[in-house]
Coordinates of C-alpha atoms in Angstrom, one line a residue:
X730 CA -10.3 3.3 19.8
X731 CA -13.9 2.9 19.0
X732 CA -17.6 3.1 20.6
X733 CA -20.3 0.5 19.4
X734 CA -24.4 0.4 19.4
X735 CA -26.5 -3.0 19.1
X736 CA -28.4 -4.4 16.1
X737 CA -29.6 -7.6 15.5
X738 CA -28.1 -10.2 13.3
X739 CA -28.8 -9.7 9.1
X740 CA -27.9 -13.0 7.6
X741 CA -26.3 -11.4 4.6
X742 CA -23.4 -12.4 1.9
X743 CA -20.2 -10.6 3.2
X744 CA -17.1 -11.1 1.0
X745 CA -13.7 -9.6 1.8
X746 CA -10.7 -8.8 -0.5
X747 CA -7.7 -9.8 1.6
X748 CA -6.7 -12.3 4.1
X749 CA -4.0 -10.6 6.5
X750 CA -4.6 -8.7 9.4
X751 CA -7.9 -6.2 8.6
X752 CA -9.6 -9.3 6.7
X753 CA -9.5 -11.9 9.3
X754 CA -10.6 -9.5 11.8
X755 CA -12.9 -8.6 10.0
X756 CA -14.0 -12.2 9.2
X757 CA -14.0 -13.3 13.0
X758 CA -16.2 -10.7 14.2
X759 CA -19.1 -11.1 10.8
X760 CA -19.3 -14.8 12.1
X761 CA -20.2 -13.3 16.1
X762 CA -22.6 -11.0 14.9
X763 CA -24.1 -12.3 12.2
X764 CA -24.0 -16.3 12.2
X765 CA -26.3 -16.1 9.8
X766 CA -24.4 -14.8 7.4
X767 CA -22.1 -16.0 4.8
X768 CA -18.6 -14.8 4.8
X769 CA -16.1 -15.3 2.2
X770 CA -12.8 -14.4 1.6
X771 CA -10.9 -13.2 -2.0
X772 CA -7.4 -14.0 -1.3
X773 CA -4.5 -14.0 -4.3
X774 CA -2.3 -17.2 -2.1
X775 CA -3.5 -20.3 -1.1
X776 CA -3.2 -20.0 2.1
X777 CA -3.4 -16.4 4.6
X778 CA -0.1 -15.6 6.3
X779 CA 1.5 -12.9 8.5
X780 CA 3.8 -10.8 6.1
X781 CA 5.0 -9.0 9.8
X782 CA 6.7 -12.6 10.5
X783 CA 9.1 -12.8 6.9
X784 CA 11.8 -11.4 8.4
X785 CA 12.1 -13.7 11.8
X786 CA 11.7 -16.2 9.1
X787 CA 14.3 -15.3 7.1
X788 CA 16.8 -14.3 9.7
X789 CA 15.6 -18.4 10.5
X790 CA 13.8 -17.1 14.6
X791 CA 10.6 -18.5 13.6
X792 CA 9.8 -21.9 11.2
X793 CA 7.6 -21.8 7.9
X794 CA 4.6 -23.2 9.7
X795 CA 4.4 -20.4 12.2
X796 CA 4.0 -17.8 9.4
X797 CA 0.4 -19.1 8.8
X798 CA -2.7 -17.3 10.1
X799 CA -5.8 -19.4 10.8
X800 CA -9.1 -18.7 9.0
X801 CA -11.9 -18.4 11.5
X802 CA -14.2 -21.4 11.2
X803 CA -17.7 -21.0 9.3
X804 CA -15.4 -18.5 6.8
X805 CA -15.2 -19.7 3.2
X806 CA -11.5 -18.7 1.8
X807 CA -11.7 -18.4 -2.2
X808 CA -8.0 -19.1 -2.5
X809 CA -5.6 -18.4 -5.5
X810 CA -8.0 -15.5 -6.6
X811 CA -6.4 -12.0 -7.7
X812 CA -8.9 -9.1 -7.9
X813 CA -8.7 -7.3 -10.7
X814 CA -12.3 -5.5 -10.4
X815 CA -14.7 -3.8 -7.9
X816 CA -18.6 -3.2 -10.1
X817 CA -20.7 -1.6 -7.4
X818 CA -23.7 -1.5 -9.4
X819 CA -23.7 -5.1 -10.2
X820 CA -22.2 -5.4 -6.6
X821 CA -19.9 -8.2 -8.0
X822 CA -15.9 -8.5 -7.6
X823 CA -14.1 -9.9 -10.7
X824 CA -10.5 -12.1 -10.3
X825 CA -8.2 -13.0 -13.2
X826 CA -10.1 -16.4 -13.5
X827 CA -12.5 -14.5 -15.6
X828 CA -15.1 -15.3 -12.6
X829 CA -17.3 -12.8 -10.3
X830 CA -18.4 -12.8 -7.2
X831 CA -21.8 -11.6 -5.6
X832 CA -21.9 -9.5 -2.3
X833 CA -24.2 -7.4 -0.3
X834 CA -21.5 -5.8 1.9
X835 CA -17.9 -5.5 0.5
X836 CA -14.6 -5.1 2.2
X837 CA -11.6 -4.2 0.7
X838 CA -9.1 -5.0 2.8
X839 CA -6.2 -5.5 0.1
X840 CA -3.3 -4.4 2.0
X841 CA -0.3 -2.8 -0.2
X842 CA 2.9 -3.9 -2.4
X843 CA 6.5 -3.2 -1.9
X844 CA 7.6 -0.3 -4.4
X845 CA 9.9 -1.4 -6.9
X846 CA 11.3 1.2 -8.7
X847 CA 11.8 1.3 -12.4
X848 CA 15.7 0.1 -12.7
X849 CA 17.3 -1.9 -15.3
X850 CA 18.2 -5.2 -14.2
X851 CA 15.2 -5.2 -11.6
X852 CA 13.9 -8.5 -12.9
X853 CA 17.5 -10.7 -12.3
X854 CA 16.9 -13.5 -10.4
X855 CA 18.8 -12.1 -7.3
X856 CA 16.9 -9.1 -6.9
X857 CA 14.2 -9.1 -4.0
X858 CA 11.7 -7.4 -2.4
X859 CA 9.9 -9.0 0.9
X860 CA 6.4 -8.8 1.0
X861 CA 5.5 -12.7 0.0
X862 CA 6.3 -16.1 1.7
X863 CA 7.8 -17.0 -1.7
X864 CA 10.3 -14.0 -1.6
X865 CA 11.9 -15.3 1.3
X866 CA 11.9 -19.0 0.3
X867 CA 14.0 -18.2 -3.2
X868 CA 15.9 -15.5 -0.8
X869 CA 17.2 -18.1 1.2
X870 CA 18.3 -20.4 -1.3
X871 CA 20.6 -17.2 -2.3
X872 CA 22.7 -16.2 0.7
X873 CA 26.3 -16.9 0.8
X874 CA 28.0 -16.4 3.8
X875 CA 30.9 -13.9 3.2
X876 CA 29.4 -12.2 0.5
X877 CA 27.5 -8.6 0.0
X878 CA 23.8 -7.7 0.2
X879 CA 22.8 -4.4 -1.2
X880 CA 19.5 -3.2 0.4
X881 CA 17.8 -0.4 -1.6
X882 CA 16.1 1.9 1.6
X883 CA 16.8 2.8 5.0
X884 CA 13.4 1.7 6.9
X885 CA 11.9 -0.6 8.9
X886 CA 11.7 -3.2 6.5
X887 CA 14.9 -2.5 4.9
X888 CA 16.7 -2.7 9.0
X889 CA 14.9 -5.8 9.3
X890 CA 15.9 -7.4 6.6
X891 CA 19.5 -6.3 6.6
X892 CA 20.0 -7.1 10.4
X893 CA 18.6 -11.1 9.4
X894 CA 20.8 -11.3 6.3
X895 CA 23.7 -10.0 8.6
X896 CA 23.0 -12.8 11.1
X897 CA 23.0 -14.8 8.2
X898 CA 26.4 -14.4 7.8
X899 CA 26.3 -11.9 4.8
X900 CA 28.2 -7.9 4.4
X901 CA 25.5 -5.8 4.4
X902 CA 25.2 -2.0 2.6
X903 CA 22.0 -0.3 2.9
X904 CA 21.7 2.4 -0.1
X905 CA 19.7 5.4 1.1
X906 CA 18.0 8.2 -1.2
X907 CA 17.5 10.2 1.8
X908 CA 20.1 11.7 4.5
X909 CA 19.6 9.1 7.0
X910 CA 18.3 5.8 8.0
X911 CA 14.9 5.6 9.7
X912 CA 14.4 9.3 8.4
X913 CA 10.2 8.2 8.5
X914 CA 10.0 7.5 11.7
X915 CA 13.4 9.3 13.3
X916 CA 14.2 12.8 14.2
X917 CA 18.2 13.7 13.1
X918 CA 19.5 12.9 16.6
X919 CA 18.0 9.8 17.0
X920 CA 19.0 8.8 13.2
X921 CA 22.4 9.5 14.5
X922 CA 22.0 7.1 17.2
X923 CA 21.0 3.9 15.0
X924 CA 24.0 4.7 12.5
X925 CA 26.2 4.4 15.0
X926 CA 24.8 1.4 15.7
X927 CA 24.7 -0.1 12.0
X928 CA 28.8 1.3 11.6
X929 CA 29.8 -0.6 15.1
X930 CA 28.2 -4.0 13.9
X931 CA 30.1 -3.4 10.3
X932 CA 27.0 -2.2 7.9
X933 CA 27.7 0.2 5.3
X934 CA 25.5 3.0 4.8
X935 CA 25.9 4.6 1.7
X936 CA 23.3 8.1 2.0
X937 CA 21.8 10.4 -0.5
X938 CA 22.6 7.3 -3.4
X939 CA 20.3 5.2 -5.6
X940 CA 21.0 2.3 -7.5
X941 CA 20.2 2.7 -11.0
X942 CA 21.4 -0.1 -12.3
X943 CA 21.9 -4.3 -11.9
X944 CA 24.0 -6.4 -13.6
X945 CA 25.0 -9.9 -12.6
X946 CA 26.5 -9.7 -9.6
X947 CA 26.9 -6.0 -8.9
X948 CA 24.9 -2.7 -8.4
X949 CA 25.5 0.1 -9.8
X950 CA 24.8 3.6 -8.0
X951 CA 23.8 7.3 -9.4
X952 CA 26.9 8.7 -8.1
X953 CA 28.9 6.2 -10.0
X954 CA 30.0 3.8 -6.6
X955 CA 29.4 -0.4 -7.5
X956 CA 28.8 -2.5 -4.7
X957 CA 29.5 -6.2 -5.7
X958 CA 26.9 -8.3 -4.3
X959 CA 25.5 -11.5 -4.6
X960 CA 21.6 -10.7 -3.1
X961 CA 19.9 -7.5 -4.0
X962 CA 17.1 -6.2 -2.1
X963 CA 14.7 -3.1 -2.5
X964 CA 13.3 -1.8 0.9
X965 CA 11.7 1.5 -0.7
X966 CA 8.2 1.5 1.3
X967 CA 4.8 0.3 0.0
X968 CA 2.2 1.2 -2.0
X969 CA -1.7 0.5 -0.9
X970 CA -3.3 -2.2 -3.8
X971 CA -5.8 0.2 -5.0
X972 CA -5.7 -0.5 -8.9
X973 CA -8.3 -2.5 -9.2
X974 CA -10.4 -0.1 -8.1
X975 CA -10.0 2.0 -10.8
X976 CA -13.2 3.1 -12.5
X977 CA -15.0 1.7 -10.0
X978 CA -16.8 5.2 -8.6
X979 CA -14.6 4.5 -4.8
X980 CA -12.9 7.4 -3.6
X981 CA -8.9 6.9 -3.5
X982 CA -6.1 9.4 -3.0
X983 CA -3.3 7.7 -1.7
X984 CA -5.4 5.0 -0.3
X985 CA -9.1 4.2 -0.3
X986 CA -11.2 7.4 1.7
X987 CA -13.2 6.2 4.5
X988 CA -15.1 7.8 7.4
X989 CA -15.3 6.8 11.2
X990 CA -17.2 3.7 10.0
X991 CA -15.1 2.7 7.5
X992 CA -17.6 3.1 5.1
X993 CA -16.3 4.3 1.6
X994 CA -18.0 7.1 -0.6
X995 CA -20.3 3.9 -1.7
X996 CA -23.2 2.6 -0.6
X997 CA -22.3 -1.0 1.6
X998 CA -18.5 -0.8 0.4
X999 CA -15.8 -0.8 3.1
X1000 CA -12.0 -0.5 3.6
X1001 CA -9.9 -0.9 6.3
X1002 CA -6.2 -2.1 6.7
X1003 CA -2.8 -0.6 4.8
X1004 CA -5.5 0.1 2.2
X1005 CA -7.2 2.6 4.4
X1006 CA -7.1 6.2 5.1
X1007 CA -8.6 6.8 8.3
X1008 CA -8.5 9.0 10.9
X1009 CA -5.3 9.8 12.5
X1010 CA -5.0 11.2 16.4
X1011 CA -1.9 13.0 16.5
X1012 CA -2.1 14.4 13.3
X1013 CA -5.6 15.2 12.9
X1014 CA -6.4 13.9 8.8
X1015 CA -6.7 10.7 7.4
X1016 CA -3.4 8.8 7.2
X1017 CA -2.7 5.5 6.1
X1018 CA -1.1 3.9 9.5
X1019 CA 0.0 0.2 7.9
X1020 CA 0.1 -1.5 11.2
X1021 CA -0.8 -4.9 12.1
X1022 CA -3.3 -3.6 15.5
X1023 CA -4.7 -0.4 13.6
X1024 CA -5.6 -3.1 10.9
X1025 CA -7.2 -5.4 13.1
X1026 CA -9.7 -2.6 14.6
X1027 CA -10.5 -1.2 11.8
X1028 CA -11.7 -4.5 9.9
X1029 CA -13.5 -5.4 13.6
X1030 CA -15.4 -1.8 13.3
X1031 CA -15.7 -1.8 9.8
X1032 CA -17.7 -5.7 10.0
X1033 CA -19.8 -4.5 12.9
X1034 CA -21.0 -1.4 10.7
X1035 CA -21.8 -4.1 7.9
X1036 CA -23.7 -6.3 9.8
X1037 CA -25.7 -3.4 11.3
X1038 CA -24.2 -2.9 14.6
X1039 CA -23.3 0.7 15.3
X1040 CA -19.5 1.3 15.8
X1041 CA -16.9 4.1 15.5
X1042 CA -13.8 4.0 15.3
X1043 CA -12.3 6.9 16.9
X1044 CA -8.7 7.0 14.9
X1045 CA -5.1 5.7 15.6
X1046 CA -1.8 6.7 16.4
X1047 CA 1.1 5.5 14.1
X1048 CA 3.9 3.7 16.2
X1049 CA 7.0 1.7 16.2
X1050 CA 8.7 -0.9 18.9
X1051 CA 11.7 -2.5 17.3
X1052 CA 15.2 -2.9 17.7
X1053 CA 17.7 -2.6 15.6
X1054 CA 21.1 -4.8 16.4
X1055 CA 19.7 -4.9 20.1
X1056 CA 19.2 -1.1 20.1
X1057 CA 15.3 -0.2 21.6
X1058 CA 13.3 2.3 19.5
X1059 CA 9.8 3.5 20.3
X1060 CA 8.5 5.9 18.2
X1061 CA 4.6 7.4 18.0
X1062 CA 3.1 9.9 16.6
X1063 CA 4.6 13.4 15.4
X1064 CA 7.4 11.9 16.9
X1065 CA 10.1 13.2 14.4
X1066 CA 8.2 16.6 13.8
X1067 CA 10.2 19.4 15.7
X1068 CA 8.5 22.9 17.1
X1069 CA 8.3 25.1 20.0
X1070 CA 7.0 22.5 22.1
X1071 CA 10.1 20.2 22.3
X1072 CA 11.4 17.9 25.1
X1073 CA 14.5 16.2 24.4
X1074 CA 17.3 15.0 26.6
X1075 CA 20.6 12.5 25.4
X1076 CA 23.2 10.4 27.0
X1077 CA 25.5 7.8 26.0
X1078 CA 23.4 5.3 23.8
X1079 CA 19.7 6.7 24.5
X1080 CA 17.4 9.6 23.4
X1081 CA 14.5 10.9 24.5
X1082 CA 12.1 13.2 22.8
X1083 CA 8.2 14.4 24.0
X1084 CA 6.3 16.5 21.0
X1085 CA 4.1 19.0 22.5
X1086 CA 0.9 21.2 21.1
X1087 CA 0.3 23.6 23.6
X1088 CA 0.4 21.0 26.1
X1089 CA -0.8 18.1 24.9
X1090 CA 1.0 14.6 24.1
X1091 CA 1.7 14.4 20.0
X1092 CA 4.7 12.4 19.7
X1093 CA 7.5 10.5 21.3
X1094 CA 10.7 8.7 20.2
X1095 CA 12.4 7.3 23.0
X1096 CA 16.3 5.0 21.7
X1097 CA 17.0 2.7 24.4
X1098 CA 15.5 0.6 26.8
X1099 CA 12.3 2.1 28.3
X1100 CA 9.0 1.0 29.8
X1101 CA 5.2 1.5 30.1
X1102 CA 5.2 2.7 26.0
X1103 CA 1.6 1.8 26.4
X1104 CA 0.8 4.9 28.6
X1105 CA 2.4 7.1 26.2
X1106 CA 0.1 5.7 23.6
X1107 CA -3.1 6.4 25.6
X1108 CA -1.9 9.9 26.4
X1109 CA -1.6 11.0 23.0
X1110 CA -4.5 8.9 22.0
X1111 CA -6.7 10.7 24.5
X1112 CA -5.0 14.1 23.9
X1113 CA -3.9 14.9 27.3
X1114 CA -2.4 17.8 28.5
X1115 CA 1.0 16.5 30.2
X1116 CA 2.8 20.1 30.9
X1117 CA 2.5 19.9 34.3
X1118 CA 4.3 16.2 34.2
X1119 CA 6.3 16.5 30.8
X1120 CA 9.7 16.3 33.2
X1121 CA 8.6 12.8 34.3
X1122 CA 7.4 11.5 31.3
X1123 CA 10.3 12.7 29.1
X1124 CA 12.5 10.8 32.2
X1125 CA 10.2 7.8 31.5
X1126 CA 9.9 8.1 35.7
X1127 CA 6.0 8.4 34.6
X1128 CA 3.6 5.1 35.2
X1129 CA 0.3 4.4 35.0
X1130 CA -0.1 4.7 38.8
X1131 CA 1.3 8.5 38.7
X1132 CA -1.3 9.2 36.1
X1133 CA -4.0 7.6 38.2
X1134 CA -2.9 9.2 41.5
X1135 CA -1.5 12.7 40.1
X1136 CA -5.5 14.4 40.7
X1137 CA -5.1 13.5 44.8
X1138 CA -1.9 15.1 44.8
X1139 CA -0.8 17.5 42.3
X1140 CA 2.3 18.6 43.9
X1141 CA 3.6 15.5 44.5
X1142 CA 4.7 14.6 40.5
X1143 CA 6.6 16.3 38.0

């Protein structure tokens, strides 16, 4: 969501830290608006790819070649290149070649890192996380049919990955810190639901467990449990790449502060991306919502605001469309938060739940098949009050045409 003014071109040296989703974006729109300008791009591989796609890849549902993400044309990509230092006064960016780069606009846009917790035997050869194309080429070379998997987490990437090693041909055990799977994103009930789901296809689910140890060939858990296993994985969430940052002057908390421009606490410095704290809608602060579309907007508004074309970007609304063994889950928002104003209704394999703040739209999670999870989006993005149709919508017997024809007749809805 997001409002722009008009300026005219500025012909000035734009150079981006990071090539995935925010960069490119970002990238594309400097070249509309500025063609005059020279835009380059800081990026530790070779070669930009989609980090969303590794697990289709791995589970073998898409090929190696459709991983890759084009560079826009007229976009210089300085390849191979890790940052390792932001000097605003000098306005240069440093990389572990020893060289610097100039810029008059700067974007950081370096994404985050799996966290990989401190546990002896981390570094063996089959341990894993997925966040690089080269993860998942050495994690293929490892998977035996028959034998176990031990996946340290119980979210979205962690379900992912497990369902694609499974369809690999692989036992699976997910090792949870928590006291359920999905607990991020999921309310208990709807945790319950996907469980079920993981028990009836023959995943274990060990919860309220860490490992805490590797040895060749086995894990070893706090509460003294060992899982044989002949791939080890750890799903434990991500971390925004801030550290090179450090001393730099930029403001970072859990991510890098910016406003509704995207502009830093520094002059001509800009974030956006899984790097980002930005403005969130249902929750009204700045969160970090690492998802590929909120990325993409926010490196488009953030490059107009460098090249001098008003824009705002309004804020975003975390959500979720996956599956899970052919299950549906849609989740946005304060979705898992519970409170007086609860909807929730269950039946044999589904779940729905509407989050309400006196009256208006903050969260869903709907398990099972649904439609139109767009218009539950825009509702909570443009903080509707849906009490007088909360019956329909918490149904899903709510469309965009109801919400278009409700003023005409009232009475006729909900």
């Amino acid at each position: 969501m997001f409002r722009t003014g008009s300026k005219e071109a500025l012909g000035l040296n734009y150079l981006i830290i990071g090539a995935s989703a925010a960069g490119l974006a970002a990238a594309e729109t400097l070249r509309q608006v500025d063609p005059n300008g020279r835009v380059a791009i800081l990026c530790r591989e070779t070669r930009p790819y989609s980090r969303v796609l590794l697990p289709h890849l791995l589970a073998g549902a898409v090929e190696e070649r459709d991983v890759f993400l084009s560079v826009p044309e007229g976009v210089e990509l300085l390849g191979g290149k890790e940052v390792v230092g932001v000097d605003p006064g000098q306005r240069e960016v440093a990389v572990s070649t020893g060289h610097a780069f100039p810029f008059d606009k700067l974007l950081v846009a370096s994404g985050a890192s799996p966290v990989r917790p401190e546990v002896e035997g981390a570094d063996l050869p089959f341990v894993f996380t997925v966040r690089h194309l080269s993860d998942v080429r050495r994690m293929r070379e490892r998977v035996e049919k028959g034998k176990r998997a031990v996946i340290a987490g119980g979210g979205l990437v962690s379900m992912r990955v497990g369902e694609a090693l499974h369809g690999l041909g692989m036992e699976v055990t997910l090792v949870i810190s928590s006291d359920r799977v999905l607990s991020r994103i999921l309310d208990r009930p709807a945790s319950a639901i996907v469980e079920r789901a993981l028990a009836e296809r023959g995943i274990e689910v060990i919860k309220g467990d860490e490992i805490v140890h590797i040895v060749e060939g086995e894990a070893r858990l706090r509460s003294g449990k060992r899982r044989k296993c002949a791939l080890v994985v750890f799903g434990k969430g991500v971390r925004p790449n801030v550290g090179f940052l450090q001393g730099s002057g930029i403001e970072v908390r859990r991510g890098v502060v910016v406003d509704e421009r995207q502009r830093t606490n520094l002059a001509d410095i800009y974030a956006a991306g899984d790097v980002a704290e930005a403005m969130d809608i249902a929750y009204g602060e700045r969160r970090i919502n690492a998802l590929w579309p909120v990325a993409r907007e926010q490196g488009h508004i953030a490059a107009l605001n460098m090249a001098g074309v008003p824009a705002v970007y309004e804020g975003s609304v975390a959500r979720n469309t996956l599956e899970v063994f052919g299950l549906p889950i849609f989740t946005a928002g304060m979705g898992r938060e519970e409170g007086p104003e609860v909807l929730r209704e269950q039946g044999k394999g589904f779940y729905r739940k509407l989050v309400l703040d006196r009256g208006v739209l903050k969260g869903v999670i709907f398990v099972g098949r649904m439609a139109n999870e767009g218009l539950y989006l825009f509702l909570i993005k443009r903080k509707v009050d849906v009490s007088s149709f909360a019956r329909p919508l918490l149904k899903n017997a709510f469309g965009y045409p109801d919400l278009v024809y409700r003023p005409l007749c009232p009475s006729c809805l909900g």
